[in-house]
mmCIF file of C-alpha atoms in Angstrom:
data_model
loop_
_atom_site.group_PDB
_atom_site.id
_atom_site.type_symbol
_atom_site.label_atom_id
_atom_site.label_comp_id
_atom_site.label_asym_id
_atom_site.label_seq_id
_atom_site.Cartn_x
_atom_site.Cartn_y
_atom_site.Cartn_z
ATOM 1 C CA MET A 110 57.171 -17.797 36.935
ATOM 2 C CA ALA A 111 53.548 -18.194 38.042
ATOM 3 C CA TRP A 112 50.407 -16.991 36.304
ATOM 4 C CA SER A 113 47.121 -15.611 37.572
ATOM 5 C CA THR A 114 43.792 -17.175 36.617
ATOM 6 C CA ARG A 115 43.285 -14.540 33.925
ATOM 7 C CA GLN A 116 46.751 -15.110 32.488
ATOM 8 C CA LEU A 117 46.312 -18.884 32.421
ATOM 9 C CA ALA A 118 43.007 -18.555 30.669
ATOM 10 C CA GLU A 119 44.493 -16.243 28.032
ATOM 11 C CA LEU A 120 47.393 -18.669 27.416
ATOM 12 C CA ALA A 121 44.955 -21.572 26.946
ATOM 13 C CA GLY A 122 42.558 -19.563 24.804
ATOM 14 C CA THR A 123 39.658 -19.857 27.223
ATOM 15 C CA THR A 124 37.994 -17.815 29.973
ATOM 16 C CA THR A 125 38.476 -17.445 33.708
ATOM 17 C CA LYS A 126 34.904 -18.710 34.171
ATOM 18 C CA THR A 127 35.828 -21.919 32.404
ATOM 19 C CA VAL A 128 38.963 -22.377 34.492
ATOM 20 C CA ARG A 129 36.943 -22.012 37.665
ATOM 21 C CA HIS A 130 34.316 -24.455 36.367
ATOM 22 C CA TYR A 131 37.018 -27.039 35.734
ATOM 23 C CA HIS A 132 38.131 -26.614 39.310
ATOM 24 C CA GLU A 133 34.569 -27.135 40.543
ATOM 25 C CA ILE A 134 34.069 -30.409 38.691
ATOM 26 C CA GLY A 135 37.494 -31.785 39.520
ATOM 27 C CA LEU A 136 39.096 -31.674 36.095
ATOM 28 C CA LEU A 137 41.756 -29.113 37.021
ATOM 29 C CA ASP A 138 43.619 -29.183 40.329
ATOM 30 C CA GLU A 139 43.590 -26.093 42.475
ATOM 31 C CA PRO A 140 46.981 -24.309 42.452
ATOM 32 C CA GLU A 141 48.941 -23.067 45.401
ATOM 33 C CA ARG A 142 48.294 -19.560 46.565
ATOM 34 C CA ALA A 143 50.772 -16.746 47.105
ATOM 35 C CA SER A 144 51.102 -15.061 50.488
ATOM 36 C CA ASN A 145 48.589 -12.452 49.320
ATOM 37 C CA GLY A 146 45.983 -15.181 48.641
ATOM 38 C CA TYR A 147 46.122 -15.069 44.836
ATOM 39 C CA LYS A 148 46.344 -18.300 42.879
ATOM 40 C CA ARG A 149 49.655 -19.201 41.307
ATOM 41 C CA TYR A 150 49.379 -21.381 38.224
ATOM 42 C CA GLY A 151 52.320 -23.246 36.650
ATOM 43 C CA VAL A 152 53.042 -24.901 33.341
ATOM 44 C CA ASN A 153 51.516 -28.177 34.568
ATOM 45 C CA HIS A 154 48.140 -26.406 34.887
ATOM 46 C CA LEU A 155 48.552 -24.923 31.413
ATOM 47 C CA VAL A 156 49.303 -28.340 29.883
ATOM 48 C CA ARG A 157 46.361 -29.899 31.721
ATOM 49 C CA LEU A 158 44.020 -27.139 30.554
ATOM 50 C CA LEU A 159 45.184 -27.444 26.970
ATOM 51 C CA ARG A 160 44.597 -31.224 27.067
ATOM 52 C CA ILE A 161 41.054 -30.724 28.320
ATOM 53 C CA ARG A 162 40.409 -28.148 25.637
ATOM 54 C CA ARG A 163 41.766 -30.501 22.979
ATOM 55 C CA LEU A 164 39.323 -33.253 23.970
ATOM 56 C CA THR A 165 36.340 -30.920 24.281
ATOM 57 C CA ASP A 166 37.185 -29.420 20.882
ATOM 58 C CA LEU A 167 36.875 -32.931 19.504
ATOM 59 C CA GLY A 168 33.410 -33.173 20.979
ATOM 60 C CA VAL A 169 34.200 -35.196 24.118
ATOM 61 C CA ALA A 170 31.814 -34.331 26.973
ATOM 62 C CA LEU A 171 33.445 -32.960 30.104
ATOM 63 C CA ALA A 172 32.030 -35.889 32.089
ATOM 64 C CA ASP A 173 33.843 -38.312 29.724
ATOM 65 C CA VAL A 174 37.261 -36.583 29.784
ATOM 66 C CA PRO A 175 38.685 -38.733 32.658
ATOM 67 C CA SER A 176 37.457 -41.933 30.959
ATOM 68 C CA VAL A 177 38.930 -40.996 27.581
ATOM 69 C CA GLU A 178 42.244 -40.091 29.166
ATOM 70 C CA SER A 179 42.443 -43.571 30.659
ATOM 71 C CA GLY A 180 42.893 -45.111 27.199
ATOM 72 C CA ASP A 181 41.004 -48.311 28.110
ATOM 73 C CA GLU A 182 38.191 -50.054 26.230
ATOM 74 C CA LYS A 183 35.649 -47.640 27.693
ATOM 75 C CA ALA A 184 37.637 -44.762 26.254
ATOM 76 C CA ARG A 185 37.693 -46.403 22.822
ATOM 77 C CA GLN A 186 33.953 -46.984 22.970
ATOM 78 C CA ILE A 187 33.310 -43.345 23.850
ATOM 79 C CA LEU A 188 35.389 -42.258 20.881
ATOM 80 C CA ARG A 189 33.632 -44.702 18.552
ATOM 81 C CA ASP A 190 30.245 -43.407 19.693
ATOM 82 C CA LEU A 191 31.455 -39.850 19.170
ATOM 83 C CA ASP A 192 32.687 -40.713 15.676
ATOM 84 C CA ALA A 193 29.320 -42.226 14.771
ATOM 85 C CA GLU A 194 27.545 -39.087 16.058
ATOM 86 C CA LEU A 195 29.855 -36.897 13.964
ATOM 87 C CA ALA A 196 29.285 -39.042 10.849
ATOM 88 C CA ALA A 197 25.478 -38.699 11.319
ATOM 89 C CA ASP A 198 25.830 -34.957 11.834
ATOM 90 C CA ILE A 199 27.955 -34.609 8.697
ATOM 91 C CA GLU A 200 25.351 -36.478 6.672
ATOM 92 C CA ARG A 201 22.588 -34.258 8.102
ATOM 93 C CA ARG A 202 24.534 -31.098 7.274
ATOM 94 C CA GLN A 203 25.311 -32.332 3.744
ATOM 95 C CA ARG A 204 21.599 -33.021 3.236
ATOM 96 C CA MET A 205 20.818 -29.522 4.518
ATOM 97 C CA ARG A 206 23.344 -28.051 2.043
ATOM 98 C CA ARG A 207 21.744 -29.963 -0.812
ATOM 99 C CA GLU A 208 18.341 -28.683 0.136
ATOM 100 C CA LEU A 209 19.625 -25.128 0.526
ATOM 101 C CA ALA A 210 21.206 -25.335 -2.912
ATOM 102 C CA ALA A 211 17.882 -26.450 -4.362
ATOM 103 C CA VAL A 212 16.070 -23.624 -2.558
ATOM 104 C CA MET A 213 18.508 -21.058 -3.951
ATOM 105 C CA GLU A 214 17.928 -22.453 -7.452
ATOM 106 C CA ASN A 215 14.154 -22.566 -7.004
ATOM 107 C CA ARG A 216 12.697 -20.159 -4.463
ATOM 108 C CA ALA A 217 9.285 -21.860 -4.650
ATOM 109 C CA ALA A 218 10.732 -25.019 -3.000
ATOM 110 C CA LEU A 219 11.484 -23.240 0.276
ATOM 111 C CA ASP A 220 8.575 -24.713 2.210
ATOM 112 C CA MET A 221 8.399 -28.015 0.334
ATOM 113 C CA SER A 222 9.801 -31.443 1.151
ATOM 114 C CA PRO A 223 12.714 -32.390 -1.130
ATOM 115 C CA ASP A 224 10.588 -35.177 -2.614
ATOM 116 C CA PHE A 225 8.113 -32.552 -3.858
ATOM 117 C CA ARG A 226 10.704 -30.090 -5.131
ATOM 118 C CA THR A 227 10.150 -30.880 -8.794
ATOM 119 C CA LEU A 228 6.438 -30.201 -8.327
ATOM 120 C CA ALA A 229 6.866 -26.854 -6.578
ATOM 121 C CA ASP A 230 6.694 -24.687 -9.663
ATOM 122 C CA ASP A 231 3.579 -26.367 -10.970
ATOM 123 C CA LEU A 232 1.520 -26.422 -7.802
ATOM 124 C CA PRO A 233 -0.794 -23.509 -6.841
ATOM 125 C CA ASP A 234 -0.088 -21.905 -3.458
ATOM 126 C CA THR A 235 -3.264 -23.523 -2.068
ATOM 127 C CA GLN A 236 -2.085 -27.052 -2.868
ATOM 128 C CA ARG A 237 1.418 -26.346 -1.575
ATOM 129 C CA SER A 238 -0.072 -25.165 1.716
ATOM 130 C CA LEU A 239 -2.298 -28.234 1.897
ATOM 131 C CA LEU A 240 0.645 -30.534 1.237
ATOM 132 C CA LEU A 241 2.638 -28.860 4.015
ATOM 133 C CA ALA A 242 -0.245 -29.414 6.415
ATOM 134 C CA TYR A 243 -0.745 -33.008 5.322
ATOM 135 C CA SER A 244 2.919 -33.829 5.801
ATOM 136 C CA SER A 245 2.309 -33.548 9.554
ATOM 137 C CA ILE A 246 -0.140 -36.474 9.496
ATOM 138 C CA LEU A 247 0.537 -38.716 6.473
ATOM 139 C CA THR A 248 2.931 -41.663 6.459
ATOM 140 C CA PRO A 249 5.934 -41.540 4.061
ATOM 141 C CA GLU A 250 4.114 -44.098 1.882
ATOM 142 C CA ALA A 251 1.000 -41.948 1.719
ATOM 143 C CA MET A 252 3.069 -38.872 0.893
ATOM 144 C CA ALA A 253 4.764 -40.810 -1.895
ATOM 145 C CA ALA A 254 1.374 -41.816 -3.280
ATOM 146 C CA LEU A 255 0.238 -38.221 -3.062
ATOM 147 C CA ARG A 256 3.356 -37.106 -4.921
ATOM 148 C CA GLU A 257 2.650 -39.641 -7.664
ATOM 149 C CA GLN A 258 -0.951 -38.452 -7.880
ATOM 150 C CA LEU A 259 0.108 -34.795 -8.196
ATOM 151 C CA SER A 260 2.773 -35.641 -10.805
ATOM 152 C CA ARG A 261 0.152 -36.202 -13.444
ATOM 153 C CA PRO A 262 -0.243 -33.422 -16.037
ATOM 154 C CA ARG A 263 -2.509 -30.637 -14.876
ATOM 155 C CA GLY A 264 -5.457 -29.981 -17.162
ATOM 156 C CA ASP A 265 -8.131 -27.350 -17.652
ATOM 157 C CA LEU A 266 -10.309 -28.965 -15.002
ATOM 158 C CA ASP A 267 -7.646 -28.359 -12.336
ATOM 159 C CA ALA A 268 -7.275 -24.757 -13.413
ATOM 160 C CA GLU A 269 -11.037 -24.239 -13.429
ATOM 161 C CA PHE A 270 -11.401 -25.594 -9.911
ATOM 162 C CA ALA A 271 -8.491 -23.503 -8.647
ATOM 163 C CA ALA A 272 -9.987 -20.337 -10.137
ATOM 164 C CA LEU A 273 -13.519 -21.018 -8.872
ATOM 165 C CA ASP A 274 -15.040 -17.842 -7.494
ATOM 166 C CA GLU A 275 -16.670 -17.967 -4.083
ATOM 167 C CA ASP A 276 -19.909 -16.611 -5.554
ATOM 168 C CA ALA A 277 -20.014 -19.138 -8.430
ATOM 169 C CA PRO A 278 -23.681 -20.089 -9.174
ATOM 170 C CA ASP A 279 -25.105 -23.446 -8.232
ATOM 171 C CA GLU A 280 -25.198 -24.779 -11.774
ATOM 172 C CA VAL A 281 -21.491 -24.000 -12.262
ATOM 173 C CA ARG A 282 -20.595 -25.833 -9.068
ATOM 174 C CA GLN A 283 -22.721 -28.871 -9.952
ATOM 175 C CA ARG A 284 -21.328 -29.070 -13.483
ATOM 176 C CA LEU A 285 -17.781 -28.861 -12.176
ATOM 177 C CA ALA A 286 -18.431 -31.532 -9.536
ATOM 178 C CA GLU A 287 -19.840 -33.882 -12.185
ATOM 179 C CA ARG A 288 -16.789 -33.350 -14.351
ATOM 180 C CA MET A 289 -14.414 -33.888 -11.441
ATOM 181 C CA ALA A 290 -16.050 -36.998 -10.046
ATOM 182 C CA PRO A 291 -14.581 -39.498 -12.614
ATOM 183 C CA ASP A 292 -11.053 -38.159 -11.972
ATOM 184 C CA VAL A 293 -11.496 -38.429 -8.228
ATOM 185 C CA ARG A 294 -12.868 -41.946 -8.656
ATOM 186 C CA GLN A 295 -9.789 -42.924 -10.638
ATOM 187 C CA GLN A 296 -7.520 -41.374 -8.012
ATOM 188 C CA HIS A 297 -9.212 -43.514 -5.376
ATOM 189 C CA ARG A 298 -8.651 -46.619 -7.490
ATOM 190 C CA ASP A 299 -4.996 -45.765 -8.118
ATOM 191 C CA HIS A 300 -4.285 -44.812 -4.458
ATOM 192 C CA PRO A 301 -6.993 -46.374 -2.263
ATOM 193 C CA GLY A 302 -5.006 -45.738 0.900
ATOM 194 C CA LEU A 303 -5.252 -41.968 0.567
ATOM 195 C CA ALA A 304 -9.012 -42.116 1.053
ATOM 196 C CA ASP A 305 -8.590 -43.882 4.423
ATOM 197 C CA LEU A 306 -6.979 -41.691 7.100
ATOM 198 C CA GLU A 307 -6.845 -44.597 9.538
ATOM 199 C CA PHE A 308 -4.569 -46.368 7.062
ATOM 200 C CA SER A 309 -2.612 -43.479 5.588
ATOM 201 C CA SER A 310 -1.924 -41.386 8.743
ATOM 202 C CA HIS A 311 0.587 -41.985 11.507
ATOM 203 C CA ARG A 312 -1.501 -39.815 13.826
ATOM 204 C CA ASP A 313 -4.604 -40.515 15.793
ATOM 205 C CA THR A 314 -7.465 -40.637 13.271
ATOM 206 C CA ALA A 315 -9.432 -37.865 15.005
ATOM 207 C CA VAL A 316 -6.388 -35.600 15.025
ATOM 208 C CA ALA A 317 -5.597 -36.393 11.371
ATOM 209 C CA ARG A 318 -9.175 -35.659 10.365
ATOM 210 C CA SER A 319 -9.075 -32.352 12.191
ATOM 211 C CA VAL A 320 -5.926 -31.335 10.269
ATOM 212 C CA VAL A 321 -7.566 -32.183 6.959
ATOM 213 C CA VAL A 322 -10.779 -30.317 7.802
ATOM 214 C CA HIS A 323 -9.031 -27.233 9.163
ATOM 215 C CA ALA A 324 -6.670 -27.116 6.170
ATOM 216 C CA LEU A 325 -9.501 -27.402 3.626
ATOM 217 C CA VAL A 326 -11.528 -24.701 5.339
ATOM 218 C CA GLU A 327 -8.485 -22.429 5.615
ATOM 219 C CA PHE A 328 -7.189 -22.768 2.067
ATOM 220 C CA TYR A 329 -10.372 -23.259 0.023
ATOM 221 C CA ASN A 330 -13.311 -20.903 -0.328
ATOM 222 C CA ARG A 331 -16.927 -21.916 0.236
ATOM 223 C CA ALA A 332 -17.488 -22.713 -3.427
ATOM 224 C CA HIS A 333 -14.478 -25.079 -3.458
ATOM 225 C CA LEU A 334 -15.756 -26.853 -0.367
ATOM 226 C CA ASP A 335 -19.225 -27.125 -1.870
ATOM 227 C CA VAL A 336 -17.880 -28.691 -5.070
ATOM 228 C CA LEU A 337 -15.839 -31.204 -3.036
ATOM 229 C CA GLN A 338 -18.950 -32.122 -1.058
ATOM 230 C CA ARG A 339 -20.916 -32.588 -4.259
ATOM 231 C CA VAL A 340 -18.139 -34.823 -5.676
ATOM 232 C CA HIS A 341 -18.314 -36.923 -2.501
ATOM 233 C CA ALA A 342 -22.085 -37.167 -2.817
ATOM 234 C CA ILE A 343 -21.832 -38.261 -6.468
ATOM 235 C CA LEU A 344 -19.323 -40.981 -5.633
ATOM 236 C CA PHE A 345 -21.453 -42.146 -2.686
ATOM 237 C CA GLU A 346 -24.533 -42.376 -4.864
ATOM 238 C CA ASP A 347 -22.629 -44.266 -7.558
ATOM 239 C CA ASP A 348 -21.349 -46.757 -4.960
ATOM 240 C CA ALA A 349 -24.807 -47.234 -3.566
ATOM 241 C CA ALA A 350 -26.220 -47.807 -7.047
ATOM 242 C CA GLU A 351 -23.502 -50.363 -7.872
ATOM 243 C CA GLY A 352 -24.181 -52.115 -4.594
ATOM 244 C CA GLY A 353 -27.864 -52.318 -5.406
ATOM 245 C CA ASP A 354 -27.181 -53.725 -8.884
ATOM 246 C CA ASP A 355 -24.875 -56.354 -7.438
ATOM 247 C CA ALA A 356 -27.491 -57.349 -4.877
ATOM 248 C CA ALA A 357 -30.167 -57.621 -7.598
ATOM 249 C CA GLN A 358 -27.941 -59.875 -9.761
ATOM 250 C CA GLU A 359 -27.374 -62.187 -6.826
#
């Protein structure tokens, strides 16, 4: 009893295209042909095809099939490497399942890093968007510092800044900047690295700065940006004054 290419493929649970490919790369011997020119496959071809399928189902690359079949030390190393890859893949998929479970429990965490999941509900959309942009430039250590900074209780000042209208008058912006300056100063003291992109970013400084600038312009209105500039000016003036006092004392 001999089988055609189609019949052999069906018996092995594969396709005629795959059978022909195995012929082309030398994994499966060409069968004899009948007088009419059609291929005639036997049980030895079926067994060989099933063995190849067994190895490929385990993840063995076609190029490694002959080596694995040899059973020597090279074969064992290939299988050890494959086992390590599978272990890493299992861990990655388990992590993905944990993150998906958290997303299903808390829809707001969909775009957030797992480390920031507990903050997702409390952060305004603007800050969540900024965090997502910053994650492309900041080191893990800087992101951890940022997470610690954002974990503090949110007060009325945060809410007032978030709700600042673009047309807010000058006196409102200045008053808000003066109230925010001490908090920003304390944040710089607690996490000095966050104020230095050259230190806190794993990207080129110019690229990192462009991400920060574009993100701020995109997600804050003109009044927000003006207040932040005023805060920076206040801190700069304070530093200059302290420097002058220190020089005078010396």
